[in-house]
PDB file of C-alpha atoms in Angstrom:
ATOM      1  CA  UNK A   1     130.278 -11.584  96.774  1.00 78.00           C
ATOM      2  CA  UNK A   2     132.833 -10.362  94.325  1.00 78.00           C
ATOM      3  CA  UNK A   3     131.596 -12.730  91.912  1.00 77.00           C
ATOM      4  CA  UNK A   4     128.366 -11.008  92.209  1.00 81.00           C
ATOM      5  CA  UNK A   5     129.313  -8.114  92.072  1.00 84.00           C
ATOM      6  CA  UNK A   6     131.453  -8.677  88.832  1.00 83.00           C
ATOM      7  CA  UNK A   7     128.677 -10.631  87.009  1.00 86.00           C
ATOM      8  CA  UNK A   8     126.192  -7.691  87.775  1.00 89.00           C
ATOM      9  CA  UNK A   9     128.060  -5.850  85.241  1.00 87.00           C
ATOM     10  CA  UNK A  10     128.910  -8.074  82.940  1.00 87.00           C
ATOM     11  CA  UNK A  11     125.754 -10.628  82.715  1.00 90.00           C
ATOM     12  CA  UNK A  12     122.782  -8.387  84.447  1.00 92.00           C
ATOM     13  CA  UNK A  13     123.360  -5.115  83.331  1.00 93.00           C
ATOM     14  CA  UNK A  14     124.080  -6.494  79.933  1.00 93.00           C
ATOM     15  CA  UNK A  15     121.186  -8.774  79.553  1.00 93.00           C
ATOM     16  CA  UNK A  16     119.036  -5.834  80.381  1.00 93.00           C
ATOM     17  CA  UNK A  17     120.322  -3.643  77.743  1.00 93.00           C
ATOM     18  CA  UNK A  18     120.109  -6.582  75.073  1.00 93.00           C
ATOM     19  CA  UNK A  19     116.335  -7.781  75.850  1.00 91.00           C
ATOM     20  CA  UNK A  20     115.370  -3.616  75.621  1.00 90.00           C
ATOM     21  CA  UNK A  21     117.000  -3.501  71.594  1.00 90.00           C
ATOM     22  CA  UNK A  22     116.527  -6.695  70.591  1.00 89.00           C
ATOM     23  CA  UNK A  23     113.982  -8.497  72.278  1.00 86.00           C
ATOM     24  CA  UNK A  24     110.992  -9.895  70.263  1.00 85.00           C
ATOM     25  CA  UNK A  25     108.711 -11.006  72.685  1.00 83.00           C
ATOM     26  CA  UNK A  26     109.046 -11.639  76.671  1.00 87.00           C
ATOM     27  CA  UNK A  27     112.535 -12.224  77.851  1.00 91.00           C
ATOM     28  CA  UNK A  28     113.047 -13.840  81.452  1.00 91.00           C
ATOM     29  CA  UNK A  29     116.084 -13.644  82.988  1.00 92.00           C
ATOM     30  CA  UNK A  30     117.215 -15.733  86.408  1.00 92.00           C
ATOM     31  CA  UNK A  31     120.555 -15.434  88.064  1.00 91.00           C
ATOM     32  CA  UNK A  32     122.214 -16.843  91.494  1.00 90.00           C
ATOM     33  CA  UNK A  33     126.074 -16.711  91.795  1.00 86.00           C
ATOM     34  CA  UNK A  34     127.055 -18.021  88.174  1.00 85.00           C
ATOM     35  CA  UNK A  35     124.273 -20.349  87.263  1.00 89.00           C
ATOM     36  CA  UNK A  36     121.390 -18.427  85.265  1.00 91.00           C
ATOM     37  CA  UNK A  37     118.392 -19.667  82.975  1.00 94.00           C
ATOM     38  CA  UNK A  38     117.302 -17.114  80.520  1.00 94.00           C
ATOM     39  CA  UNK A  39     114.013 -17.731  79.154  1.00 94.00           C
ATOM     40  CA  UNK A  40     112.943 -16.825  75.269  1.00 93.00           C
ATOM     41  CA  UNK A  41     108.892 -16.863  73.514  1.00 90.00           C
ATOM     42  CA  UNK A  42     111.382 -17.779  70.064  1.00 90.00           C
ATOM     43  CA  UNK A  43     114.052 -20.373  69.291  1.00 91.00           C
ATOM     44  CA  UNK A  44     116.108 -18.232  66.908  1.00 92.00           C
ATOM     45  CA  UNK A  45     115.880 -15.312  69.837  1.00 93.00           C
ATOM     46  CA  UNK A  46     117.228 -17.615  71.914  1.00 94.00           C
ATOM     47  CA  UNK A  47     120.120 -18.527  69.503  1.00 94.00           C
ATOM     48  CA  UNK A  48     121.138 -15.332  68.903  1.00 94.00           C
ATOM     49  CA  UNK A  49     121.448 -14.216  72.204  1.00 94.00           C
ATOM     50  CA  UNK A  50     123.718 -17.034  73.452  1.00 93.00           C
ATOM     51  CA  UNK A  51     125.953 -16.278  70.046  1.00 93.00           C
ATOM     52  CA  UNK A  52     126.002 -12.519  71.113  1.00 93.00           C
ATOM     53  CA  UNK A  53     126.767 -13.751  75.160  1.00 91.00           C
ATOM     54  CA  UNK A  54     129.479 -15.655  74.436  1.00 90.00           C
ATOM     55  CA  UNK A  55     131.094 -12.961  72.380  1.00 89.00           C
ATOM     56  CA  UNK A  56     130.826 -10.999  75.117  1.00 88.00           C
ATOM     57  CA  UNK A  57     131.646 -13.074  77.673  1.00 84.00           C
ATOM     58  CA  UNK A  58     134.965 -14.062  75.680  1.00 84.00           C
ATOM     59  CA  UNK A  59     136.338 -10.789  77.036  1.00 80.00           C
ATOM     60  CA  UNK A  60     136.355 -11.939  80.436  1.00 76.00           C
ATOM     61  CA  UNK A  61     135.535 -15.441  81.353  1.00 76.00           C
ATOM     62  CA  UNK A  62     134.287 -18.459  79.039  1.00 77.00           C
ATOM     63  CA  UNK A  63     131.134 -20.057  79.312  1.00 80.00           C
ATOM     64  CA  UNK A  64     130.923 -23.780  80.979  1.00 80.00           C
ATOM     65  CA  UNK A  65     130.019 -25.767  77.655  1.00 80.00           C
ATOM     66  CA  UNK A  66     129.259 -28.829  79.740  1.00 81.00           C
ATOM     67  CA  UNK A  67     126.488 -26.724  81.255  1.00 82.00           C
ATOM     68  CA  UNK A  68     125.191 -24.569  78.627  1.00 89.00           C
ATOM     69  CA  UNK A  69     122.907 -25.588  76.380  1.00 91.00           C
ATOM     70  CA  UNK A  70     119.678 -24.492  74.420  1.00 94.00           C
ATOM     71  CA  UNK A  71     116.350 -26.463  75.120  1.00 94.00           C
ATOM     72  CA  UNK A  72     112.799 -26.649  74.356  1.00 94.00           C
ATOM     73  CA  UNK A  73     111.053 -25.860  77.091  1.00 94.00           C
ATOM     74  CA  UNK A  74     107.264 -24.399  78.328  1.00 92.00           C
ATOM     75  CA  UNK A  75     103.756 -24.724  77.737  1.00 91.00           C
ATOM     76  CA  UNK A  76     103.811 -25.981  74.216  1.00 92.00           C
ATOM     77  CA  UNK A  77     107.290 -27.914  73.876  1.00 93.00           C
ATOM     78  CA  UNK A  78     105.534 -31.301  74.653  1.00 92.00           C
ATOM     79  CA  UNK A  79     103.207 -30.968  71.539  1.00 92.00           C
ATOM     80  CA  UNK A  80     105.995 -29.466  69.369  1.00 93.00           C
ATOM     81  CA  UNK A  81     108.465 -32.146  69.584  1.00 93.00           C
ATOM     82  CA  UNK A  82     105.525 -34.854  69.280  1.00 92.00           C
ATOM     83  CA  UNK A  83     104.605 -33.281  65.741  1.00 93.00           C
ATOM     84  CA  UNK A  84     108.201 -33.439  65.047  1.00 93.00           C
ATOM     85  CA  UNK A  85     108.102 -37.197  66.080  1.00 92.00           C
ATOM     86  CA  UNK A  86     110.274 -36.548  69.199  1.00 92.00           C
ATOM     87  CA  UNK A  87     110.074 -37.598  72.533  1.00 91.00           C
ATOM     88  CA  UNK A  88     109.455 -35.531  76.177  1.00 93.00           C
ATOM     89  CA  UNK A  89     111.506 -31.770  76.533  1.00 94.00           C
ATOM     90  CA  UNK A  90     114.355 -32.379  77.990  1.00 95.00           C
ATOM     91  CA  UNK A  91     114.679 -30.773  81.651  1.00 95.00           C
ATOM     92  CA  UNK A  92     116.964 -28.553  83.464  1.00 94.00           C
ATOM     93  CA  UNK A  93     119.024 -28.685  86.976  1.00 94.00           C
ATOM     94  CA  UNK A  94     118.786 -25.237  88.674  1.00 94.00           C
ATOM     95  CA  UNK A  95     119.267 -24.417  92.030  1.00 93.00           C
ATOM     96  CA  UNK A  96     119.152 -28.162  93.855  1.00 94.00           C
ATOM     97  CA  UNK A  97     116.166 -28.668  91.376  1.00 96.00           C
ATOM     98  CA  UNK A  98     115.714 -30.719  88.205  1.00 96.00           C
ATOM     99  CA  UNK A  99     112.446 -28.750  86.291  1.00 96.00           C
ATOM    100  CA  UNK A 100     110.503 -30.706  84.053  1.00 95.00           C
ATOM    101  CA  UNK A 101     107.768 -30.339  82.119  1.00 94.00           C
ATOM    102  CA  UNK A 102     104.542 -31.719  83.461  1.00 93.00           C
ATOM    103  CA  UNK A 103     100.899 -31.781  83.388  1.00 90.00           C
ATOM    104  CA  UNK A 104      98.955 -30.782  86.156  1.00 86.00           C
ATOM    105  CA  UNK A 105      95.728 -31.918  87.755  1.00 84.00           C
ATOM    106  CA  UNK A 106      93.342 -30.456  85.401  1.00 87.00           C
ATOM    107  CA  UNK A 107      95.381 -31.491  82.323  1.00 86.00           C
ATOM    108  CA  UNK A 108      97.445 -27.953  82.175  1.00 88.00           C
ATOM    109  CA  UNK A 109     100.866 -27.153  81.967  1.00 90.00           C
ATOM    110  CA  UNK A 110     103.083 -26.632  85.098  1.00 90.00           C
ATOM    111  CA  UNK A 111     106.576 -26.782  86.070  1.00 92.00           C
ATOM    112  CA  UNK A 112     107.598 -29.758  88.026  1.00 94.00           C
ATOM    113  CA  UNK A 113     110.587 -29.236  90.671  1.00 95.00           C
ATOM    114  CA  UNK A 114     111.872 -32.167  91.973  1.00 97.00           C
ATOM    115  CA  UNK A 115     115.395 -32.514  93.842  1.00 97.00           C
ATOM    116  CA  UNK A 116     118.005 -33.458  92.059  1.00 97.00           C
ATOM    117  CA  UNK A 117     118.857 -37.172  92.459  1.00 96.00           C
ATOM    118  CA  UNK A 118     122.956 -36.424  92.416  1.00 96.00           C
ATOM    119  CA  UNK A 119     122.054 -34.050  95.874  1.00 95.00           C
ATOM    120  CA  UNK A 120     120.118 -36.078  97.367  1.00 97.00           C
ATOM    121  CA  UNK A 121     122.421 -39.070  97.291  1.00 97.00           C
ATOM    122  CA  UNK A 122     125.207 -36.548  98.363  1.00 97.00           C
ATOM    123  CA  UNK A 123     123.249 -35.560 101.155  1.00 98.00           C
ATOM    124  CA  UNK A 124     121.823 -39.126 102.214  1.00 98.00           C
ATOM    125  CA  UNK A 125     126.064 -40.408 102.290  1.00 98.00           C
ATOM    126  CA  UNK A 126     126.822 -37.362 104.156  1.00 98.00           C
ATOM    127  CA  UNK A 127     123.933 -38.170 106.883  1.00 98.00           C
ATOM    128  CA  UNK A 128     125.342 -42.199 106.852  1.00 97.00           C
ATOM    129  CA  UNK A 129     128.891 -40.783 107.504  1.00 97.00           C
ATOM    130  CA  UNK A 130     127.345 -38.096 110.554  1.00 97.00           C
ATOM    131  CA  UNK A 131     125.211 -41.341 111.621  1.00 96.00           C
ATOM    132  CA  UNK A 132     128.566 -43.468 111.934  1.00 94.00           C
ATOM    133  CA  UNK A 133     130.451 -40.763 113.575  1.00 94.00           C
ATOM    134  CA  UNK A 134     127.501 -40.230 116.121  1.00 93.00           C
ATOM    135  CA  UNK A 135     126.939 -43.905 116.899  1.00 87.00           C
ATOM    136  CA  UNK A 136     127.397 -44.393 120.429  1.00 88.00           C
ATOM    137  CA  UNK A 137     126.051 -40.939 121.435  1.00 92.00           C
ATOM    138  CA  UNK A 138     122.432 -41.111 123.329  1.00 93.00           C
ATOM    139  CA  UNK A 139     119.379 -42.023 121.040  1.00 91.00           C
ATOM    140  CA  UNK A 140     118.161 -38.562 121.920  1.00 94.00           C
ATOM    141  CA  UNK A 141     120.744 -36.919 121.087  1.00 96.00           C
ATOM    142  CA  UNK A 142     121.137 -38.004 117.691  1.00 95.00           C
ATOM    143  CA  UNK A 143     117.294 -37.939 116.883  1.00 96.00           C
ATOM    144  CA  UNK A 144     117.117 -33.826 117.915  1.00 97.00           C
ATOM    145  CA  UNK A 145     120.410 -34.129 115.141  1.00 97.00           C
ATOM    146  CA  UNK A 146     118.359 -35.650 112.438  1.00 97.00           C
ATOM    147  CA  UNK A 147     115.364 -33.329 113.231  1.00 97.00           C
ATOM    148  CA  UNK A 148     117.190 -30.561 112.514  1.00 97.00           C
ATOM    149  CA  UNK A 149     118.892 -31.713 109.617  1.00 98.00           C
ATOM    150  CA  UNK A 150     115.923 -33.079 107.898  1.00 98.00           C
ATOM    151  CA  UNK A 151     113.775 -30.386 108.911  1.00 97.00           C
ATOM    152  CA  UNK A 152     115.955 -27.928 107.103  1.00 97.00           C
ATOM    153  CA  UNK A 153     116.473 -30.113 104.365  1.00 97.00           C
ATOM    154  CA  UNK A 154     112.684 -30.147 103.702  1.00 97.00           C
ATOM    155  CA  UNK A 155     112.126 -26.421 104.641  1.00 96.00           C
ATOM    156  CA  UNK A 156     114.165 -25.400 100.996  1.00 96.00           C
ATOM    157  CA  UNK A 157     112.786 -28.857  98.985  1.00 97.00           C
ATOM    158  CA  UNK A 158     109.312 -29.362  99.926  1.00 96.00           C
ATOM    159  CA  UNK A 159     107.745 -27.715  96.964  1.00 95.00           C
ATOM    160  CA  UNK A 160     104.370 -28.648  95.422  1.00 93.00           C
ATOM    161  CA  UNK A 161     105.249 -31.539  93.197  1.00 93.00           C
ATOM    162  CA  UNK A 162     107.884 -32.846  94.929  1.00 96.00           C
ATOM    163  CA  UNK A 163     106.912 -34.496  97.995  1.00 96.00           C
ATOM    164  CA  UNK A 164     107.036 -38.396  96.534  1.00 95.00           C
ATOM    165  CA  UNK A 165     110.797 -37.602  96.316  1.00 97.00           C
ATOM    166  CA  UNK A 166     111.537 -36.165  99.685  1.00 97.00           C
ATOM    167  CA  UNK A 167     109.270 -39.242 101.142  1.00 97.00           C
ATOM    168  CA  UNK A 168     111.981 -41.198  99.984  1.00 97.00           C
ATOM    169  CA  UNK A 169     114.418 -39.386 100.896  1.00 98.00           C
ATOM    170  CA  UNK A 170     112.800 -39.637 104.555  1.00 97.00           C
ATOM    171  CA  UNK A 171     112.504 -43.386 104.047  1.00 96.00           C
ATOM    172  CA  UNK A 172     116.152 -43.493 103.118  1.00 97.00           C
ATOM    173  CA  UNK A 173     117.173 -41.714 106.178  1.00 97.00           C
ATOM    174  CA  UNK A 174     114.887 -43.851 108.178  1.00 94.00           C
ATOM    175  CA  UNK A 175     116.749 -47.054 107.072  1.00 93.00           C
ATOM    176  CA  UNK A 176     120.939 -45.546 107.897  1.00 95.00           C
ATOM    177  CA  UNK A 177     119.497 -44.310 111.281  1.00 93.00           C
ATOM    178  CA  UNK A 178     118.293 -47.700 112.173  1.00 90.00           C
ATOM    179  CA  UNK A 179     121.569 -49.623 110.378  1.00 89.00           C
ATOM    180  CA  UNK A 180     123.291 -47.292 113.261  1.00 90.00           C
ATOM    181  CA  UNK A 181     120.922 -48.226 116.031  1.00 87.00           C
ATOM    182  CA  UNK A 182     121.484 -52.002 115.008  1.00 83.00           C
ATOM    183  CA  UNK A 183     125.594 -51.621 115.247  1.00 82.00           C
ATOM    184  CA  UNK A 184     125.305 -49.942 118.714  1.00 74.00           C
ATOM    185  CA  UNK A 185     125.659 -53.793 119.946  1.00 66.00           C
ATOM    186  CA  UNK A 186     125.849 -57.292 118.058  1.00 57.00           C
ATOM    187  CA  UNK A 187     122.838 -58.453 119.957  1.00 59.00           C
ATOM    188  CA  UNK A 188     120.520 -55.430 119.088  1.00 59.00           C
ATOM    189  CA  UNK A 189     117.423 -56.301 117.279  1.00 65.00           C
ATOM    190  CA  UNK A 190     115.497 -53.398 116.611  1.00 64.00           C
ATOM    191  CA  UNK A 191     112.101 -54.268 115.314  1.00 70.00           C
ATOM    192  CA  UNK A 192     110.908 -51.884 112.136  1.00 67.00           C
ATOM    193  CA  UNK A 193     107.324 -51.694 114.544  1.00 70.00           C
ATOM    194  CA  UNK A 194     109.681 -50.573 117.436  1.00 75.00           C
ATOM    195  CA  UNK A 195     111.917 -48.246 115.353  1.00 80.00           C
ATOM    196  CA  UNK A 196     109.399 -46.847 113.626  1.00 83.00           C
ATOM    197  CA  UNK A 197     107.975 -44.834 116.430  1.00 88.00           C
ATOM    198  CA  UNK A 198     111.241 -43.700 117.384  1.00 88.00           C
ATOM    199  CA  UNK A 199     111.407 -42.264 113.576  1.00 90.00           C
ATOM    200  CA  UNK A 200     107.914 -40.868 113.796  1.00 92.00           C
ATOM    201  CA  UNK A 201     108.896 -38.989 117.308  1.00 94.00           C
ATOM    202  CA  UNK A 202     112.174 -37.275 115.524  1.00 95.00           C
ATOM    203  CA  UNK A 203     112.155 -37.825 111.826  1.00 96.00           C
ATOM    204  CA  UNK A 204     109.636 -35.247 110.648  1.00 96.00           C
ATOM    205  CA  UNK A 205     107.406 -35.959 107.395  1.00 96.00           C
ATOM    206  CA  UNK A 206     107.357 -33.600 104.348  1.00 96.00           C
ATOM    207  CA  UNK A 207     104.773 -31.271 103.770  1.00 94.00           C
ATOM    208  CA  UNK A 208     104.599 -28.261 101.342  1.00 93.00           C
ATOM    209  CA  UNK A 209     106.907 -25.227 102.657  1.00 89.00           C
ATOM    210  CA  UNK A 210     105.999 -23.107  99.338  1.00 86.00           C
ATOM    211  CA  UNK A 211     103.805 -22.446  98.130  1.00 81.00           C
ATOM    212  CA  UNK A 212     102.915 -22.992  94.240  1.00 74.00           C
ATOM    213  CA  UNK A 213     104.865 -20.601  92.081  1.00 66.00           C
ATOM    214  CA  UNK A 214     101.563 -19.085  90.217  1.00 62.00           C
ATOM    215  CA  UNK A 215     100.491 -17.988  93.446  1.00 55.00           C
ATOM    216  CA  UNK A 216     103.666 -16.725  94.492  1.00 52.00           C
ATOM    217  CA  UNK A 217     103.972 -14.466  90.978  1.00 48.00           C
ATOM    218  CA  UNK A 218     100.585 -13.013  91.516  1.00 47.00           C
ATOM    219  CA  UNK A 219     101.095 -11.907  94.551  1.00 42.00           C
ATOM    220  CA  UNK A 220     104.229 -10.174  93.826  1.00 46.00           C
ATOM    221  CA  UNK A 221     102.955  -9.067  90.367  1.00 42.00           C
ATOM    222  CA  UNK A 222      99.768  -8.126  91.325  1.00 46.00           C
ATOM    223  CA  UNK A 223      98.820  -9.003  87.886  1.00 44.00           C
ATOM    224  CA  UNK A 224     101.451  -6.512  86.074  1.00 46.00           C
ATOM    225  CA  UNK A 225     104.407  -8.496  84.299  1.00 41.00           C
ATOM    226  CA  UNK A 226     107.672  -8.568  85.736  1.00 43.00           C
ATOM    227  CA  UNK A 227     109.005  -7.976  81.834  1.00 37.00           C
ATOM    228  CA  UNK A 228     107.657  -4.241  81.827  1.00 32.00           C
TER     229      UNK A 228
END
């Protein structure tokens, strides 16, 4: 909270004041805690804001360098760098997300979200470690456990785009709950046809719990830009 409240003055308040003088073009601006994207139409805007934010930022705190970088990013950065002879924009981790940029259905540009493969493996060990702890407890028991966990686990991820992910993610829980089962006894021999109705009764599947962000920004916007 104080953290928030201290980078409301010095970031957002800031920022806003900066993008009203010296802004060429739409500015976006997207802050939680003390990770933020800021979003520019020009690269030398974007320059010359991060030279002007770390000045200002030197008064107080210092910038994570490992963290902060400049990249090419939206619509038109996959054509750019291919004139230049380069190869796909680099992406970004944001909020347990890794955003790429990605073609749609219809050959368009979207973002891609898709979870970001260091969480998910933290999260997948910390289930295995739950699982082992849990081992000997009732089968029921532990499946209402995973149903939960998974189920909220899924409830912030499953965004359009990134299901394929999370239905390995599933897959991967799938396999440490039955590794668990197995260990209950040394003669167990859980068959994957047997198992896998347990997991279907408990392990829930991923389905889209956002919807897609154009949608989302229209009906917030109602057509106005959030830049005005």
């Amino acid at each position: 909270m104080l953290a928030n409240i201290y980078l409301h003055y010095v970031l957002d308040l800031w920022a806003r004041q900066w993008r009203q003088r010296h802004a060429r073009g739409d500015v976006i601006v997207v802050r939680y805690a003390d990770d933020s994207v800021v979003g520019f139409r020009t690269q030398w805007q974007a320059q010359q804001f991060l030279v002007q934010l770390q000045e200002r930022l030197a008064r107080f705190v210092s910038l994570n360098a490992s963290k902060t970088r400049l990249i090419e990013f939206g619509r038109f950065a996959a054509r750019n760098r291919r004139k230049r002879g380069l190869g796909k924009p680099e992406t970004f981790d944001f909020l347990g997300f890794t955003h790429c940029c990605s073609p749609n259905r219809s050959g368009g540009f979207q973002i891609l979200r898709l979870t970001v493969k260091k969480r998910m493996r933290a999260t997948l060990l910390a289930i295995r470690d739950e699982l082992k702890r849990r081992r000997h407890e009732p089968v029921r028991v532990v499946g209402q456990w995973l149903n939960r966990v998974v189920s909220g686990y899924f409830n912030y991820h499953a965004v359009p785009g990134n299901l394929i992910r999370l239905g390995g993610f599933r897959l991967a829980v799938c396999r440490l709950w039955r590794q668990a089962l197995k260990r209950r006894s040394q003669r167990n021999r859980l068959q994957w046809s047997r198992y896998g109705r347990l997991a279907d009764l408990y392990i829930p599947r991923p389905r889209n719990a956002h919807p897609y962000p154009e949608d989302r920004f229209a009906s917030r916007t109602q057509g106005r830009s959030r830049m005005r």
